[in-house]
mmCIF file of C-alpha atoms in Angstrom:
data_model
loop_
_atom_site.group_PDB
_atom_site.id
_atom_site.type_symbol
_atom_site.label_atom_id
_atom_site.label_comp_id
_atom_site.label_asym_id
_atom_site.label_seq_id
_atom_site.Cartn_x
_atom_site.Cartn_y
_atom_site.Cartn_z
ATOM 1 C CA UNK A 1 -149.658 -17.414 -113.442
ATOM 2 C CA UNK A 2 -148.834 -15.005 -116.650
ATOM 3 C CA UNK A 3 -148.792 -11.847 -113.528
ATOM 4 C CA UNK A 4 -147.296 -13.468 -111.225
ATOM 5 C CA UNK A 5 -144.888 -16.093 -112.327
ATOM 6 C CA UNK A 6 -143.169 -16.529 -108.754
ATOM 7 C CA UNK A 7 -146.669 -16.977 -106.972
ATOM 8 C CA UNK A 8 -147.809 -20.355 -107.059
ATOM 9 C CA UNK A 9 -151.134 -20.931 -108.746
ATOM 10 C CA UNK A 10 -152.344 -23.124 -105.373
ATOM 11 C CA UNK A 11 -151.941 -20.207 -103.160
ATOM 12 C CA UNK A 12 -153.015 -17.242 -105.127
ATOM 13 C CA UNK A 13 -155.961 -15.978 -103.958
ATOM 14 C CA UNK A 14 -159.458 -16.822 -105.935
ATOM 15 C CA UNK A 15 -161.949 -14.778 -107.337
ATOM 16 C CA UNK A 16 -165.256 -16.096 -108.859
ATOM 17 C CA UNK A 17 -167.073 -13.544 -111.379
ATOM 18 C CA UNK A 18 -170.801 -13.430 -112.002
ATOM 19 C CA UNK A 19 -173.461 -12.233 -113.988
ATOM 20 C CA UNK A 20 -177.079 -12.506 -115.227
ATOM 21 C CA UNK A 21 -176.730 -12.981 -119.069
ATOM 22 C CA UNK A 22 -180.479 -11.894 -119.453
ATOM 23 C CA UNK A 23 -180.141 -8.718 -117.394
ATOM 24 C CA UNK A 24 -180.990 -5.124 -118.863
ATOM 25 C CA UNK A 25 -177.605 -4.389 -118.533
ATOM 26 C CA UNK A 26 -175.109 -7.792 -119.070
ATOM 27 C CA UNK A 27 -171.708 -7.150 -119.313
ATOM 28 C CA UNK A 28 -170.236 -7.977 -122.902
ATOM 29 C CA UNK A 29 -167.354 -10.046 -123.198
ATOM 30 C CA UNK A 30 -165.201 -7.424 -124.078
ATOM 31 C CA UNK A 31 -165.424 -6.187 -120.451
ATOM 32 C CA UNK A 32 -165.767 -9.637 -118.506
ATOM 33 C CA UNK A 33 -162.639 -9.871 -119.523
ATOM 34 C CA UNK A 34 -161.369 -6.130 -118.319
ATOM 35 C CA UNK A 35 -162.828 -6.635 -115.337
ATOM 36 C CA UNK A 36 -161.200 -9.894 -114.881
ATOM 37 C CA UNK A 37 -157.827 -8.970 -115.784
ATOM 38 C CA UNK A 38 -158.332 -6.203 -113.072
ATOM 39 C CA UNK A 39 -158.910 -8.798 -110.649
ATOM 40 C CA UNK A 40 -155.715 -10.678 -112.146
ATOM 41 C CA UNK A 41 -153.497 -7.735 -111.845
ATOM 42 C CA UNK A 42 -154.651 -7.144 -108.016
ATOM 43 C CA UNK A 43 -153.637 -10.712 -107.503
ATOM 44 C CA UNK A 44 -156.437 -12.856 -107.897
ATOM 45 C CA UNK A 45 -157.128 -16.056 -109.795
ATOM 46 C CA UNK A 46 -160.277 -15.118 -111.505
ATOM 47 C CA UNK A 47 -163.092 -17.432 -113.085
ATOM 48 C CA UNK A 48 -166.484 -16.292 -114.882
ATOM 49 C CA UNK A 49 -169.568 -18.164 -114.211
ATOM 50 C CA UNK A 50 -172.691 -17.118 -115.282
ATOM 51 C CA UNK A 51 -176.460 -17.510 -114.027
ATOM 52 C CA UNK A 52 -178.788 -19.955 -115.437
ATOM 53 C CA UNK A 53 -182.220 -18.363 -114.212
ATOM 54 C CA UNK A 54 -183.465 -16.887 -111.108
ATOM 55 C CA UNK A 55 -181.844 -18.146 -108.220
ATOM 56 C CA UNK A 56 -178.722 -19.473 -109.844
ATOM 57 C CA UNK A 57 -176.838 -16.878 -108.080
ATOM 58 C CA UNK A 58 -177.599 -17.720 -105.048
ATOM 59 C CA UNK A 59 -176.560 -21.366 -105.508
ATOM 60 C CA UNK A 60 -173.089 -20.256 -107.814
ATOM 61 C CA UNK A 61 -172.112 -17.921 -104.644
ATOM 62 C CA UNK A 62 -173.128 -20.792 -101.720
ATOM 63 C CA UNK A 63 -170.756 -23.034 -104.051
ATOM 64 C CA UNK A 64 -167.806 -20.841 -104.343
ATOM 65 C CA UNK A 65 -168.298 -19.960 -100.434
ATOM 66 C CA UNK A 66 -167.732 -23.279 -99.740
ATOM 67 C CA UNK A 67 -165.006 -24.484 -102.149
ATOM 68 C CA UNK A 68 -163.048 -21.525 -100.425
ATOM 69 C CA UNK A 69 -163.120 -18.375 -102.912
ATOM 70 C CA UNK A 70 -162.200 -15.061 -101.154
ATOM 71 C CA UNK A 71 -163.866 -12.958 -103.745
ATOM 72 C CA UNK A 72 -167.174 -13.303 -105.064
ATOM 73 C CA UNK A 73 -168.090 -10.202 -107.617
ATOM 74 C CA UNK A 74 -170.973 -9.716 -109.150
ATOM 75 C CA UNK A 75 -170.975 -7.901 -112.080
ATOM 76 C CA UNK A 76 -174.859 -6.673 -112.201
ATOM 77 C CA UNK A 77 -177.789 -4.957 -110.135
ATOM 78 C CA UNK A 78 -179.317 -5.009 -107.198
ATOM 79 C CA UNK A 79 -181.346 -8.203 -107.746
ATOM 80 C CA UNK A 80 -178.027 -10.476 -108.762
ATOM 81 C CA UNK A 81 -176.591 -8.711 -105.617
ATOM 82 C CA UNK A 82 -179.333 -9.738 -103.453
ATOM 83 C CA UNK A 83 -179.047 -13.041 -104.937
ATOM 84 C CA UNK A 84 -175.709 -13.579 -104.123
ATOM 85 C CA UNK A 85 -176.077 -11.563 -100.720
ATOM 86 C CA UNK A 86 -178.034 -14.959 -100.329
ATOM 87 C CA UNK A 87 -175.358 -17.251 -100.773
ATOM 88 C CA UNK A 88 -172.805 -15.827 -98.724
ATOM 89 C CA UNK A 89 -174.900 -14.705 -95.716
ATOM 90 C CA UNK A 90 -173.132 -15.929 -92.546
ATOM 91 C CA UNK A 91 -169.189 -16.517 -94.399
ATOM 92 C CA UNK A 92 -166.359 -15.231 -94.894
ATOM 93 C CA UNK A 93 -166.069 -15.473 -98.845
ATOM 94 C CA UNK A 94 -166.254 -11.407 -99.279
ATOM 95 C CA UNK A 95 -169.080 -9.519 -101.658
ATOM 96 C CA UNK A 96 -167.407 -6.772 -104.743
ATOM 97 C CA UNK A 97 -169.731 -5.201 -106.522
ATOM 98 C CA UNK A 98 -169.104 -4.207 -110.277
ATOM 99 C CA UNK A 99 -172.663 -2.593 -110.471
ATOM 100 C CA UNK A 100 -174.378 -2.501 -113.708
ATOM 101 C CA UNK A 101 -177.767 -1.839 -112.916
ATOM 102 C CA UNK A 102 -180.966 0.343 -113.272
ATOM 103 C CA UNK A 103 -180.254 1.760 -109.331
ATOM 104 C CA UNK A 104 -177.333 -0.101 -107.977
ATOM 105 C CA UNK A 105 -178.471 1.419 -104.822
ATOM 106 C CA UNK A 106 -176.219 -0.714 -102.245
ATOM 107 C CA UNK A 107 -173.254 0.192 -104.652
ATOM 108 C CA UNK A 108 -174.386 4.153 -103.893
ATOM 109 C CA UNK A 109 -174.114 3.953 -100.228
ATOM 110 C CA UNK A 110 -170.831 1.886 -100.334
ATOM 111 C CA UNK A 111 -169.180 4.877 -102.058
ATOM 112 C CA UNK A 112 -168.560 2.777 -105.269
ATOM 113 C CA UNK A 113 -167.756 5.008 -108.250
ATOM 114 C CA UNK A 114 -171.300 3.280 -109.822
ATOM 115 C CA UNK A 115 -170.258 5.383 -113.535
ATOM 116 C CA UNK A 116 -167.069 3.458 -113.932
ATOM 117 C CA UNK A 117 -167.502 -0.095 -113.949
ATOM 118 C CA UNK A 118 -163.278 -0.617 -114.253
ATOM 119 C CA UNK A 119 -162.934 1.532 -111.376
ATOM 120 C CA UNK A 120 -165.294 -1.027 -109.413
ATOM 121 C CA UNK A 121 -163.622 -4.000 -110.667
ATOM 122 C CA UNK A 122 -160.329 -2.547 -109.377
ATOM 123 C CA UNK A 123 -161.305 -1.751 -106.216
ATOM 124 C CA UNK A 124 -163.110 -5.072 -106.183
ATOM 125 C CA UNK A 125 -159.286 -6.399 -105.760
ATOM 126 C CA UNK A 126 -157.619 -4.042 -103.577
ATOM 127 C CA UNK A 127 -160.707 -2.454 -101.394
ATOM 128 C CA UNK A 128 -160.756 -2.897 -97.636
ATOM 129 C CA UNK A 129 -163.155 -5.961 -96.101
ATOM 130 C CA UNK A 130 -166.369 -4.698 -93.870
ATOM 131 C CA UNK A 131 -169.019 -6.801 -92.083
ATOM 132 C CA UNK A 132 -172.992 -5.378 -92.673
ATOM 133 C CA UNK A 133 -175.693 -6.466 -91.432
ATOM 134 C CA UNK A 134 -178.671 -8.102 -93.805
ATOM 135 C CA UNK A 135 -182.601 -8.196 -93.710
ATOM 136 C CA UNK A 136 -184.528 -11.224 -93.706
ATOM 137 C CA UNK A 137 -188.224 -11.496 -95.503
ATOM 138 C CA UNK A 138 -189.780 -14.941 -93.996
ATOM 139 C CA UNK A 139 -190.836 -17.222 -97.098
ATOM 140 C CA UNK A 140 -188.781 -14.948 -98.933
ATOM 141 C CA UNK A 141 -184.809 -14.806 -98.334
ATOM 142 C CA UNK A 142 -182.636 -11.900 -97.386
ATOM 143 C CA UNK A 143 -182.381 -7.886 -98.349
ATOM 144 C CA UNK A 144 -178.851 -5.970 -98.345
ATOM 145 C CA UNK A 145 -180.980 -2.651 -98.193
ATOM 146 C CA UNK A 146 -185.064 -2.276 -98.206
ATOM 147 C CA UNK A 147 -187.682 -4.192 -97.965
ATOM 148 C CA UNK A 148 -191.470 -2.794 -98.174
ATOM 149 C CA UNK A 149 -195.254 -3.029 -98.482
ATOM 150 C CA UNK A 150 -197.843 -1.309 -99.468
ATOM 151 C CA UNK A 151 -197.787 1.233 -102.650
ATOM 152 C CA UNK A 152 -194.179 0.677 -103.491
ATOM 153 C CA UNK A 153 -194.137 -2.776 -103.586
ATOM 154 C CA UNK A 154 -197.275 -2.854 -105.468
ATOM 155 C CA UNK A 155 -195.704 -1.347 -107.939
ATOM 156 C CA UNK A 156 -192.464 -3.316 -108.732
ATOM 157 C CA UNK A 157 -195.444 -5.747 -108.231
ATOM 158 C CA UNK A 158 -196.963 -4.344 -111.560
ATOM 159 C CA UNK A 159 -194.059 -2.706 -113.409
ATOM 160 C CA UNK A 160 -194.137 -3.149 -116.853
ATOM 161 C CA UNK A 161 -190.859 -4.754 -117.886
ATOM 162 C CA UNK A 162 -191.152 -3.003 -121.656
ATOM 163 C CA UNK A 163 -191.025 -0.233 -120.237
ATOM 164 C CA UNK A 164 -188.509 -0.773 -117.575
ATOM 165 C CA UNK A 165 -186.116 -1.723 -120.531
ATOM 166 C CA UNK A 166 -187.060 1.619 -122.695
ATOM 167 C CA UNK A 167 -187.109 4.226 -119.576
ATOM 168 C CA UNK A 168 -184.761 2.241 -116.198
ATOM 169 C CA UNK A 169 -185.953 3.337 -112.946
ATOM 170 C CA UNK A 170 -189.096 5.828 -114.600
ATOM 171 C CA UNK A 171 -190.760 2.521 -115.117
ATOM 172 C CA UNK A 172 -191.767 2.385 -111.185
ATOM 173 C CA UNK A 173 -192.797 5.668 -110.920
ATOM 174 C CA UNK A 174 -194.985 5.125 -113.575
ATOM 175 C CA UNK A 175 -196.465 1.708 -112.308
ATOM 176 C CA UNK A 176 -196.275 3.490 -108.912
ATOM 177 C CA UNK A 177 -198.866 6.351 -109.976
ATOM 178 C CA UNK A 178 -201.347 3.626 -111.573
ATOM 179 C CA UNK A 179 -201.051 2.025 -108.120
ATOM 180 C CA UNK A 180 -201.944 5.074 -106.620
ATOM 181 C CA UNK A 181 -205.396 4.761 -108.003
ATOM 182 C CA UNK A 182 -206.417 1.478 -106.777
ATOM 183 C CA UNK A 183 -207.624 0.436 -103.239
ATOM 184 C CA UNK A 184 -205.196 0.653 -100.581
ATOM 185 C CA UNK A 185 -205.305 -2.670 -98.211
ATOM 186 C CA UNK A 186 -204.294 -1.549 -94.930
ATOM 187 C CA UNK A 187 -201.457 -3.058 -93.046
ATOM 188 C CA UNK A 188 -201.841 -4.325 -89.800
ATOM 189 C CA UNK A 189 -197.798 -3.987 -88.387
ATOM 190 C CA UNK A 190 -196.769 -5.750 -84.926
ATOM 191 C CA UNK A 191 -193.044 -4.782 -84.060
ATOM 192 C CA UNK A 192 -190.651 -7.222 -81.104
ATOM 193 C CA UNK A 193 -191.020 -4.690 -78.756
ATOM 194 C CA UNK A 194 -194.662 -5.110 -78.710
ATOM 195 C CA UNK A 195 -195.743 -2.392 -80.320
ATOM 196 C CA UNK A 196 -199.027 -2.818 -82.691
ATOM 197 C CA UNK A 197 -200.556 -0.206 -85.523
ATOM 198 C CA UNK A 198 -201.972 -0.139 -88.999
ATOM 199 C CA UNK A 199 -200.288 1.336 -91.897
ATOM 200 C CA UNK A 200 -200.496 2.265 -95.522
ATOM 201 C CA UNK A 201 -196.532 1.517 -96.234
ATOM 202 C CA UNK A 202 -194.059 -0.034 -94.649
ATOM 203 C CA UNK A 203 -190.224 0.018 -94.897
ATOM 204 C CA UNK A 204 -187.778 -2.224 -92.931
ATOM 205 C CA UNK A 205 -184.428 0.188 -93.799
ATOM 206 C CA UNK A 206 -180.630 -0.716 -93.785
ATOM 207 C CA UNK A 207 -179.497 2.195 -95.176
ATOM 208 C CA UNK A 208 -180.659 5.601 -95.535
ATOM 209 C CA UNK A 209 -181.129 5.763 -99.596
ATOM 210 C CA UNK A 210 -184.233 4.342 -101.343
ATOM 211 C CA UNK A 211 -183.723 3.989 -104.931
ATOM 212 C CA UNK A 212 -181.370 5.526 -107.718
ATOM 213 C CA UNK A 213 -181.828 9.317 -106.997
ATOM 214 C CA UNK A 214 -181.294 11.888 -104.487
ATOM 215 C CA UNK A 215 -184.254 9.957 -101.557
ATOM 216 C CA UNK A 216 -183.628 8.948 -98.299
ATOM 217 C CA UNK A 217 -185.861 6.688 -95.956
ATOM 218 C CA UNK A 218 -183.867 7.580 -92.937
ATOM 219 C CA UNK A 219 -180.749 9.327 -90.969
ATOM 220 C CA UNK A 220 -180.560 6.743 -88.622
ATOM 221 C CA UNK A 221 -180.391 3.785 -90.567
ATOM 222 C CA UNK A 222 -176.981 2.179 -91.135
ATOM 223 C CA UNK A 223 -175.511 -0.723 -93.116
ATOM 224 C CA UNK A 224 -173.642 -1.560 -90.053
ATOM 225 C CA UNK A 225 -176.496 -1.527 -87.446
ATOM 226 C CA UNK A 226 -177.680 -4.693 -85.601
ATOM 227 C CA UNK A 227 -181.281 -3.893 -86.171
ATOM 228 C CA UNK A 228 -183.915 -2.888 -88.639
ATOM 229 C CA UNK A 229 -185.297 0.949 -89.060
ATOM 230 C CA UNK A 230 -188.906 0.552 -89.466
ATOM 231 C CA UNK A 231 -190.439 3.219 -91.135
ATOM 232 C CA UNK A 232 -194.301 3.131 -91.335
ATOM 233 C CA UNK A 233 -196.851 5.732 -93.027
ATOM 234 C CA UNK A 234 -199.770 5.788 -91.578
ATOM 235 C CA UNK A 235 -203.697 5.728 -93.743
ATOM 236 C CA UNK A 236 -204.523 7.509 -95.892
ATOM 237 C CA UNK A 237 -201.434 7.113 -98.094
ATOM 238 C CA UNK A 238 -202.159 9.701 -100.997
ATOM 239 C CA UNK A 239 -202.919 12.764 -98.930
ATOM 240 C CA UNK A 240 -199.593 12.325 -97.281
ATOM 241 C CA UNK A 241 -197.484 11.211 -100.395
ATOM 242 C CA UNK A 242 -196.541 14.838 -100.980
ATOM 243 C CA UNK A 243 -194.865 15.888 -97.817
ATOM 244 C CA UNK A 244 -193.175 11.958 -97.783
ATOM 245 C CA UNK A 245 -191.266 12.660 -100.601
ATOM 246 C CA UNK A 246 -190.707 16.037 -99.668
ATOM 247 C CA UNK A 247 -189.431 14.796 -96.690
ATOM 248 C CA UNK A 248 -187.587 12.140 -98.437
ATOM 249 C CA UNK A 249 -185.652 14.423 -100.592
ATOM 250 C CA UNK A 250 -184.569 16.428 -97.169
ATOM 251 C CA UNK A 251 -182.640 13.179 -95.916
ATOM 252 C CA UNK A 252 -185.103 11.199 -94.404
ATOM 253 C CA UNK A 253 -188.836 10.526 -93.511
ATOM 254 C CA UNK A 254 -188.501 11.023 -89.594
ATOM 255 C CA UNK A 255 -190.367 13.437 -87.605
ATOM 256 C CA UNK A 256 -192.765 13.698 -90.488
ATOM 257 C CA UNK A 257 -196.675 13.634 -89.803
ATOM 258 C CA UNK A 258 -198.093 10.415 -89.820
ATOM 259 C CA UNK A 259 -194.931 8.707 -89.957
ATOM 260 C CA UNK A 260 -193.874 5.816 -87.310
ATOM 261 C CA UNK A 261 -190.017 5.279 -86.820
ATOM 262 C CA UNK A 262 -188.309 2.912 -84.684
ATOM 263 C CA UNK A 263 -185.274 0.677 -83.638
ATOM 264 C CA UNK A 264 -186.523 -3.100 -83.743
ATOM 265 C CA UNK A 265 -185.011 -6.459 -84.387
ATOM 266 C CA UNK A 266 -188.442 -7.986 -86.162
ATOM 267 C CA UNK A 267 -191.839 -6.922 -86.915
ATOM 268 C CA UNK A 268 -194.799 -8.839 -88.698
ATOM 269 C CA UNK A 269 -196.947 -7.526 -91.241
ATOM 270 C CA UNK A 270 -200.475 -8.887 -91.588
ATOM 271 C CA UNK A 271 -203.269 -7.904 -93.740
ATOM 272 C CA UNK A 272 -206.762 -9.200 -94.807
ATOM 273 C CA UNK A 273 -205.716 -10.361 -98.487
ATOM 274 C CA UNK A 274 -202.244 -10.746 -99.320
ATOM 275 C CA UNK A 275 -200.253 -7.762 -100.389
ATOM 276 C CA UNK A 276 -196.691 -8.324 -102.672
ATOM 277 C CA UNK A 277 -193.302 -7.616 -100.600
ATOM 278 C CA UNK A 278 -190.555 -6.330 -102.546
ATOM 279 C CA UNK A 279 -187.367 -6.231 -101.567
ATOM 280 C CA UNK A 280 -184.235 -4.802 -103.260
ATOM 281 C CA UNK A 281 -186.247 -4.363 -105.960
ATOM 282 C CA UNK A 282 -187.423 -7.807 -106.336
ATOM 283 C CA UNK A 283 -190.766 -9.359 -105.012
ATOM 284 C CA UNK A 284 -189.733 -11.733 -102.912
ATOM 285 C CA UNK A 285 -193.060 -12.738 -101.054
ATOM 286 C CA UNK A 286 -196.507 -11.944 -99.399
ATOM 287 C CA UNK A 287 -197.919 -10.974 -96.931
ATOM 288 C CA UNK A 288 -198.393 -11.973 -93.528
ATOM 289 C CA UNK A 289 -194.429 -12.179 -93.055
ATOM 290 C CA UNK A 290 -192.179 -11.055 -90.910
ATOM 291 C CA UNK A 291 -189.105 -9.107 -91.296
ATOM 292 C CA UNK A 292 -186.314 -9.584 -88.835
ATOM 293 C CA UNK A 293 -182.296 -8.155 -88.950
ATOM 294 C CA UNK A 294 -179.454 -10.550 -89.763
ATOM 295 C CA UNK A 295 -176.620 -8.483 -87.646
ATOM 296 C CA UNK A 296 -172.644 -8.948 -89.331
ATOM 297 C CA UNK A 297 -174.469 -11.150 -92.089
ATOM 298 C CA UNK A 298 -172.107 -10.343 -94.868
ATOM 299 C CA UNK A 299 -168.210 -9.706 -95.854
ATOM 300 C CA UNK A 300 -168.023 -6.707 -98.469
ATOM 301 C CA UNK A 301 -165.285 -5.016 -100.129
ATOM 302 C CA UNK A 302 -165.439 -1.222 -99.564
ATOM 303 C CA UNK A 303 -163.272 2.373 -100.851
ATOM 304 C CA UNK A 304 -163.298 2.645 -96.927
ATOM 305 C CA UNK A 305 -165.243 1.070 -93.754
ATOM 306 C CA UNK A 306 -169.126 2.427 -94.141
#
């Protein structure tokens, strides 16, 4: 190796690159190749592959799991993340992030310096290793931080994607105000413990942000937990959308009125026509599902343990 001409090529250590060529926010190749000569200098062997369409992710990171890479980093948002989340559930090939998203929210709460995408590729090399937990949808595949139903998911449902181009993460609150106007269908929520209530939203939380700003779901959620924070509103939805966000800008949605919180390992979600579930952004299914935590799911490289 060029670096390292006393270190074997066999036995350096192997880093496989990815990204979503039709993303908002691609890398060019001017800084594929930065970030992979950060990798390089940290002491990695480092290959770019790129996605082929939705899903490909999934199936590039299973692959390099399994031929043995140590590093998998995706260079992206929080839908190729998710994607790849996918593929490496349950080994020990290790997650980087090089986030170059609309929200890049698990980047946020890992403490990644999300405005300096060099910065992230270095530390994609030389971070420390931590094991998080994952969600799981059912018919859908896994989470890294939220999953939902009800207005919010309705509207990444219905997002307009000219718009998400033109304005980022604006685009949702937008689609999320038209939303608003329609219908609610309630949400008939039955957690593990045995538990059973309706609701007009529903988040299964691991980790206390919820999108790209300055909101929190919940204190007591934590990448690291064993379980699932489940975070319910309770009908009607619009009268208490005020104080939620409120509340949401404060740190966190607990002790609010109307608002269920609890420690579970699973919960189903049932309701009389089907209503989208988004998670990380992405909808991933519909309802009736259930939503159950994956506990030390995933390898990822940190600034320092979460």
């Amino acid at each position: 190796h060029p670096l390292f001409p006393d270190c074997p090529p066999a036995l350096m250590a192997r880093a496989l690159l990815l990204y979503n060529p039709a993303a908002r926010s691609a890398p060019d190749p001017a800084l594929l190749k930065a970030i992979g000569l950060e990798l390089e200098l940290a002491g990695f062997a480092a290959e770019t592959a790129r996605s082929a369409g939705p899903g490909d992710l999934t199936r590039l990171s299973r692959s390099a799991a399994y031929e043995g890479y140590e590093r998998v980093v995706v260079c992206g948002g929080d839908g190729s993340v998710r994607e790849a989340a996918e593929g490496l559930c349950g080994r020990e090939t290790a997650l980087a992030l090089v986030p170059l998203g609309t929200a890049n929210v698990l980047a946020r709460e890992l403490g990644l310096p999300v405005h300096s995408p060099l910065s992230c590729a270095a530390l994609a090399g030389r971070g420390l290793l931590a094991r998080i937990g994952l969600g799981k949808v059912s018919g859908g595949g896994v989470f890294t931080f939220c999953a939902s139903a009800g207005l919010d998911s309705m509207a990444v449902y219905n997002v307009d994607l000219g718009i998400k181009r033109q304005t980022g993460s604006w685009a949702y609150a937008y689609s999320g105000l038209q939303c608003l106007l329609a219908p609610a269908q309630p949400l008939e929520v039955a957690t593990d413990a045995g538990a059973r209530f309706t609701a007009a939203q529903v988040f299964a939380a691991r980790m206390r942000r919820y999108g790209a700003g300055r909101l929190f779901l919940s204190r007591k959620a934590a990448l690291t937990s064993p379980t699932l924070r489940l975070i319910a509103v309770s009908p009607p939805l619009a009268p208490r959308l005020p104080r939620c966000l409120f509340r949401m800008l404060r740190g966190g949605l607990e002790g609010a009125p109307g608002i269920v919180d609890a420690e579970v390992s699973s919960f189903a979600v049932e309701s009389g026509s089907p209503v989208p579930i988004q998670a990380d952004g992405d909808v991933l299914a519909r309802t009736p599902a259930v939503f159950s935590a994956l506990p030390d799911a995933l390898s990822v490289v940190v600034p320092k343990t979460p």
